[in-house]
Short mmCIF file of C-alpha atoms and ligand atoms in Angstrom, two decimals:
data_model
loop_
_atom_site.label_atom_id
_atom_site.label_comp_id
_atom_site.label_asym_id
_atom_site.label_seq_id
_atom_site.Cartn_x
_atom_site.Cartn_y
_atom_site.Cartn_z
CA MET H 1 -2.83 13.35 -19.58
CA ALA H 2 -1.30 12.13 -16.35
CA ARG H 3 1.69 9.89 -16.74
CA SER H 4 1.09 6.29 -15.80
CA VAL H 5 3.48 4.80 -13.25
CA LEU H 6 2.07 1.28 -12.83
CA GLU H 7 0.08 -0.70 -15.37
CA VAL H 8 -1.16 -4.17 -14.52
CA SER H 9 -2.87 -6.02 -17.37
CA ASP H 10 -4.83 -9.27 -17.05
CA LEU H 11 -2.65 -10.49 -14.22
CA VAL H 12 -3.04 -14.16 -13.32
CA ALA H 13 -1.29 -15.46 -10.20
CA GLY H 14 -1.64 -18.08 -7.50
CA TYR H 15 0.12 -20.34 -5.08
CA GLU H 16 -0.42 -23.72 -6.75
CA PRO H 17 -0.28 -24.68 -10.42
CA GLY H 18 -3.75 -24.61 -11.98
CA VAL H 19 -5.34 -22.76 -9.04
CA PRO H 20 -5.31 -19.07 -9.94
CA ILE H 21 -6.26 -16.70 -7.14
CA VAL H 22 -5.71 -13.53 -9.16
CA ARG H 23 -7.75 -14.16 -12.31
CA GLY H 24 -7.11 -11.51 -14.89
CA ALA H 25 -6.90 -8.32 -12.85
CA SER H 26 -6.05 -4.99 -14.48
CA ILE H 27 -5.34 -1.66 -12.83
CA ARG H 28 -3.48 1.56 -13.55
CA VAL H 29 -1.82 4.03 -11.20
CA ASP H 30 -0.91 7.49 -12.51
CA GLU H 31 1.85 9.70 -11.20
CA GLY H 32 0.91 11.42 -7.93
CA GLU H 33 -2.25 9.38 -7.37
CA ILE H 34 -3.44 7.37 -4.41
CA VAL H 35 -5.23 4.38 -5.89
CA VAL H 36 -7.22 2.14 -3.55
CA VAL H 37 -8.03 -1.55 -4.03
CA LEU H 38 -11.05 -2.66 -2.01
CA GLY H 39 -12.89 -5.95 -1.86
CA PRO H 40 -14.36 -8.53 0.47
CA ASN H 41 -12.22 -10.83 2.57
CA GLY H 42 -10.62 -13.52 0.45
CA ALA H 43 -11.12 -11.57 -2.81
CA GLY H 44 -7.42 -11.91 -3.50
CA LYS H 45 -6.31 -8.36 -2.65
CA SER H 46 -3.18 -9.45 -0.78
CA SER H 47 -2.36 -12.05 -3.42
CA PHE H 48 -2.77 -9.38 -6.11
CA ILE H 49 -0.48 -6.82 -4.52
CA LYS H 50 2.06 -9.52 -3.62
CA ALA H 51 2.02 -10.81 -7.20
CA ILE H 52 2.77 -7.27 -8.42
CA ALA H 53 5.65 -7.16 -5.91
CA GLY H 54 7.07 -10.48 -7.11
CA LEU H 55 6.05 -12.43 -4.01
CA VAL H 56 3.38 -14.70 -5.53
CA PRO H 57 4.01 -16.73 -8.72
CA VAL H 58 2.56 -15.05 -11.84
CA THR H 59 1.31 -17.24 -14.68
CA GLY H 60 -0.22 -14.65 -16.99
CA GLY H 61 -0.55 -10.97 -17.80
CA SER H 62 1.92 -8.17 -17.37
CA VAL H 63 3.14 -5.53 -14.94
CA THR H 64 4.97 -2.42 -16.09
CA LEU H 65 6.56 0.33 -14.01
CA ASP H 66 7.21 3.56 -15.94
CA GLY H 67 6.66 1.54 -19.10
CA ASN H 68 9.31 -1.06 -18.26
CA ALA H 69 8.20 -4.69 -17.89
CA ILE H 70 8.78 -5.94 -14.35
CA THR H 71 6.41 -8.91 -14.52
CA ALA H 72 7.38 -11.68 -12.09
CA LEU H 73 10.82 -10.30 -11.30
CA PRO H 74 12.08 -11.54 -7.93
CA ALA H 75 11.04 -9.20 -5.11
CA HIS H 76 14.54 -7.91 -4.36
CA GLN H 77 14.88 -6.72 -7.96
CA MET H 78 11.54 -4.92 -7.74
CA VAL H 79 12.99 -2.69 -5.04
CA ARG H 80 15.86 -1.67 -7.32
CA ARG H 81 13.39 -0.97 -10.13
CA GLY H 82 11.51 1.47 -7.91
CA LEU H 83 8.67 -0.59 -6.48
CA ALA H 84 8.38 -0.56 -2.69
CA PHE H 85 5.99 -2.89 -0.88
CA VAL H 86 4.88 -2.65 2.76
CA PRO H 87 3.39 -6.02 3.74
CA GLN H 88 0.50 -6.24 6.19
CA THR H 89 2.53 -7.83 8.98
CA GLU H 90 6.16 -8.25 9.97
CA ASN H 91 7.12 -5.06 8.16
CA VAL H 92 9.67 -3.81 10.72
CA PHE H 93 12.50 -5.43 12.68
CA PRO H 94 11.00 -5.22 16.19
CA LEU H 95 14.24 -5.63 18.13
CA MET H 96 16.13 -3.00 16.15
CA THR H 97 15.90 0.71 16.87
CA VAL H 98 13.93 2.95 14.54
CA GLU H 99 17.16 4.29 13.10
CA ASP H 100 18.67 0.86 12.50
CA ASN H 101 15.46 -0.17 10.71
CA LEU H 102 16.01 2.76 8.35
CA LYS H 103 19.72 1.99 7.94
CA VAL H 104 18.97 -1.59 6.92
CA SER H 105 16.58 -0.35 4.21
CA GLY H 106 19.23 2.09 3.05
CA GLY H 107 21.49 -0.88 2.31
CA VAL H 108 20.83 -0.62 -1.42
CA LEU H 109 21.73 3.10 -1.48
CA ALA H 110 25.25 4.44 -1.80
CA LYS H 111 26.62 4.52 1.74
CA ALA H 112 27.21 8.27 1.66
CA ASP H 113 23.51 8.88 0.84
CA VAL H 114 22.10 7.03 3.84
CA PRO H 115 22.40 9.69 6.60
CA GLY H 116 20.84 12.36 4.37
CA ARG H 117 17.98 10.08 3.44
CA ILE H 118 17.37 9.19 7.10
CA ALA H 119 17.27 12.93 7.85
CA GLU H 120 14.66 13.35 5.09
CA MET H 121 12.58 10.58 6.65
CA TYR H 122 12.77 12.37 10.02
CA ARG H 123 11.57 15.58 8.38
CA LEU H 124 8.60 13.69 6.95
CA PHE H 125 7.97 11.78 10.20
CA PRO H 126 9.11 13.95 13.16
CA ASP H 127 7.64 11.37 15.58
CA LEU H 128 10.26 8.91 14.41
CA GLU H 129 13.15 11.25 15.06
CA ALA H 130 11.99 11.62 18.65
CA ARG H 131 12.08 7.84 18.94
CA ARG H 132 15.15 7.09 16.87
CA ARG H 133 16.79 5.02 19.63
CA THR H 134 13.62 3.08 20.52
CA PRO H 135 13.27 -0.51 19.35
CA ALA H 136 10.54 -0.55 16.71
CA GLY H 137 8.71 -3.29 18.61
CA ASN H 138 8.17 -0.91 21.54
CA LEU H 139 6.30 1.68 19.45
CA SER H 140 2.53 2.06 19.13
CA GLY H 141 0.93 0.25 16.19
CA GLY H 142 0.56 3.53 14.32
CA GLN H 143 4.18 4.50 14.83
CA ARG H 144 5.30 1.04 13.77
CA GLN H 145 3.45 1.54 10.48
CA MET H 146 5.27 4.87 10.16
CA VAL H 147 8.59 3.02 10.49
CA ALA H 148 7.44 0.49 7.89
CA VAL H 149 6.53 3.27 5.46
CA ALA H 150 9.74 5.19 6.14
CA ARG H 151 11.73 2.00 5.52
CA ALA H 152 9.99 1.59 2.17
CA LEU H 153 10.60 5.23 1.23
CA MET H 154 14.33 5.12 2.03
CA VAL H 155 15.09 4.05 -1.56
CA ARG H 156 12.96 6.83 -3.17
CA PRO H 157 10.57 4.41 -4.86
CA ARG H 158 8.49 5.36 -7.90
CA LEU H 159 5.53 3.59 -6.32
CA LEU H 160 4.71 2.78 -2.70
CA MET H 161 2.37 -0.21 -2.29
CA LEU H 162 0.77 -1.04 1.05
CA ASP H 163 -1.32 -4.02 2.14
CA GLU H 164 -3.89 -2.93 4.75
CA PRO H 165 -1.73 -0.56 6.77
CA SER H 166 -4.63 0.16 9.15
CA ALA H 167 -5.37 -3.50 9.96
CA GLY H 168 -5.50 -4.27 13.65
CA LEU H 169 -5.06 -0.65 14.76
CA SER H 170 -7.31 1.19 17.20
CA PRO H 171 -9.37 4.04 15.63
CA LYS H 172 -6.94 6.70 16.84
CA PHE H 173 -4.04 5.03 15.06
CA VAL H 174 -6.12 4.29 11.98
CA SER H 175 -6.61 8.02 11.43
CA MET H 176 -2.92 8.60 12.14
CA VAL H 177 -1.96 6.12 9.44
CA PHE H 178 -4.26 7.69 6.84
CA ARG H 179 -3.06 11.20 7.70
CA MET H 180 0.48 9.94 7.27
CA LEU H 181 -0.32 8.50 3.83
CA ALA H 182 -1.89 11.77 2.75
CA ASP H 183 1.33 13.54 3.83
CA VAL H 184 3.47 11.01 1.97
CA ARG H 185 1.51 11.70 -1.20
CA LYS H 186 1.95 15.44 -0.66
CA ALA H 187 5.68 14.76 -0.57
CA GLY H 188 5.33 13.51 -4.16
CA VAL H 189 5.02 9.75 -3.72
CA THR H 190 2.57 7.72 -5.84
CA ILE H 191 0.64 5.17 -3.77
CA LEU H 192 -1.25 1.92 -4.34
CA LEU H 193 -3.21 0.99 -1.24
CA VAL H 194 -5.09 -2.23 -0.46
CA GLU H 195 -7.60 -1.66 2.34
CA GLN H 196 -10.51 -3.15 4.26
CA ASN H 197 -11.25 0.24 5.77
CA ALA H 198 -13.18 1.52 2.75
CA LYS H 199 -14.37 4.73 4.35
CA ALA H 200 -10.94 6.00 5.37
CA ALA H 201 -9.21 4.75 2.23
CA LEU H 202 -11.70 6.37 -0.16
CA ALA H 203 -11.42 9.61 1.81
CA ILE H 204 -7.74 9.96 0.87
CA GLY H 205 -7.84 8.05 -2.45
CA ASP H 206 -8.23 9.50 -5.95
CA ARG H 207 -9.48 6.38 -7.72
CA ALA H 208 -10.50 2.96 -6.53
CA TYR H 209 -11.00 -0.55 -7.80
CA VAL H 210 -13.15 -3.23 -6.22
CA LEU H 211 -11.63 -6.69 -6.54
CA ILE H 212 -14.02 -9.64 -6.54
CA GLU H 213 -12.83 -13.22 -6.97
CA GLY H 214 -9.47 -12.15 -8.29
CA ARG H 215 -10.50 -9.56 -10.87
CA GLN H 216 -11.53 -5.94 -10.81
CA ALA H 217 -15.32 -5.67 -10.73
CA HIS H 218 -15.70 -1.90 -10.39
CA GLU H 219 -13.51 1.08 -11.03
CA GLY H 220 -14.03 4.77 -10.55
CA PRO H 221 -13.13 8.00 -8.81
CA ALA H 222 -12.92 7.30 -5.07
CA ALA H 223 -15.72 9.72 -4.21
CA SER H 224 -18.28 8.40 -6.70
CA LEU H 225 -17.43 4.76 -6.06
CA TRP H 226 -18.34 5.43 -2.49
CA GLN H 227 -21.66 6.99 -3.51
CA ASP H 228 -22.66 4.06 -5.70
CA PRO H 229 -25.21 2.30 -3.47
CA VAL H 230 -24.92 -1.00 -5.34
CA VAL H 231 -21.17 -1.13 -4.82
CA ALA H 232 -21.57 -0.01 -1.23
CA GLU H 233 -24.20 -2.59 -0.40
CA LEU H 234 -22.70 -5.50 -2.26
CA TYR H 235 -19.06 -5.08 -1.53
CA LEU H 236 -18.39 -2.65 1.24
CA GLY H 237 -20.91 -3.86 3.84
CA GLN H 238 -24.05 -2.53 5.45
CA ARG H 239 -22.29 -0.15 7.78
CA ASN H 240 -20.57 1.51 4.89
CA HIS H 241 -23.78 1.48 2.89
CA ALA H 242 -25.41 3.57 5.59
CA THR H 243 -22.56 6.06 5.34
CA ALA H 244 -22.99 6.15 1.57
CA ARG H 245 -26.57 7.35 2.10
CA GLY H 246 -25.25 10.15 4.26
CA GLU H 247 -26.09 8.54 7.61
CA GLN H 248 -23.71 8.39 10.52
CA PRO H 249 -21.85 5.07 10.68
N1 ADP S 1 0.05 -18.58 1.02
C1 ADP S 1 -1.09 -19.03 0.48
N2 ADP S 1 -1.16 -20.29 -0.03
C2 ADP S 1 -2.29 -20.76 -0.60
N3 ADP S 1 -3.44 -20.04 -0.71
C3 ADP S 1 -3.44 -18.79 -0.22
C4 ADP S 1 -2.27 -18.22 0.39
N4 ADP S 1 -2.58 -16.95 0.76
C5 ADP S 1 -3.85 -16.74 0.39
N5 ADP S 1 -4.38 -17.84 -0.19
C6 ADP S 1 -5.75 -17.96 -0.70
O1 ADP S 1 -5.97 -16.95 -1.67
C7 ADP S 1 -7.30 -16.47 -1.57
C8 ADP S 1 -7.26 -14.97 -1.49
O2 ADP S 1 -6.61 -14.57 -0.31
P1 ADP S 1 -6.02 -13.14 -0.09
O3 ADP S 1 -5.23 -12.75 -1.28
O4 ADP S 1 -5.35 -13.12 1.23
O5 ADP S 1 -7.36 -12.25 -0.06
P2 ADP S 1 -7.69 -10.86 0.65
O6 ADP S 1 -6.39 -10.17 0.90
O7 ADP S 1 -8.56 -10.14 -0.33
O8 ADP S 1 -8.44 -11.17 1.90
C9 ADP S 1 -7.93 -17.13 -0.35
O9 ADP S 1 -8.77 -18.16 -0.81
C10 ADP S 1 -6.76 -17.69 0.39
O10 ADP S 1 -7.11 -18.87 1.06
MG1 MG S 2 -5.48 -9.41 2.57
#
């Protein structure tokens, strides 16, 4: 059996006391997988992934990473435990060069390891090496997401979590971001991905969960979840439903 990296059980979390937004959500991510969390707007996807990352107060349930409890640890400790989170926005320092963005993330590594790790990031993302002296804010949206992912990978996390990395990008950059994530997985990184772009996310994902009103409503292999017309129609939208029937979107 595959080894589980992340286990989230009955997680309850929210911003105000007595108003849970995440209402008993459970998911599992196994080593080497890309697991996708889908769901309508406002379902609590961002709150869920932020609660796992220690950025939203947790009032119930548990989170374990490699079997170790990390429930509700402060976010900076999560990074040291091996959990890397790429938020949806403000995930790079726009005025700093690409290389300085990577150096800042390397701050928790031993100093001597930083140049080698930056070189590894450039091997994984050759586009970034070509732009190492460019301020991150001057890059295309797709390249900026590459910087954000490279920053997260600097510390060799056990799990990379991303909140809607394709949001706001033009179609060309959306496909670039998903190709990049497929490459990152090939490099041996386990990924938990929250997405609105169900079609593209399920194309690279192994398993998926649909989050409705703060808890997982459906779970399955990415391919068959996509083919389930009820899931497609109810939760992924008409356009995606058409694709599920084999029509062109
Ligand atoms: N910082 C916040 N403070 C209070 N409520 C919030 C905050 N962020 C999100 N919410 C609420 O949590 C609910 C779920 O939002 P969110 O987790 O962003 O959903 P999704 O990412 O699925 O669109 C929404 O009702 C939203 O208004
Ligand atoms: Mg969101």
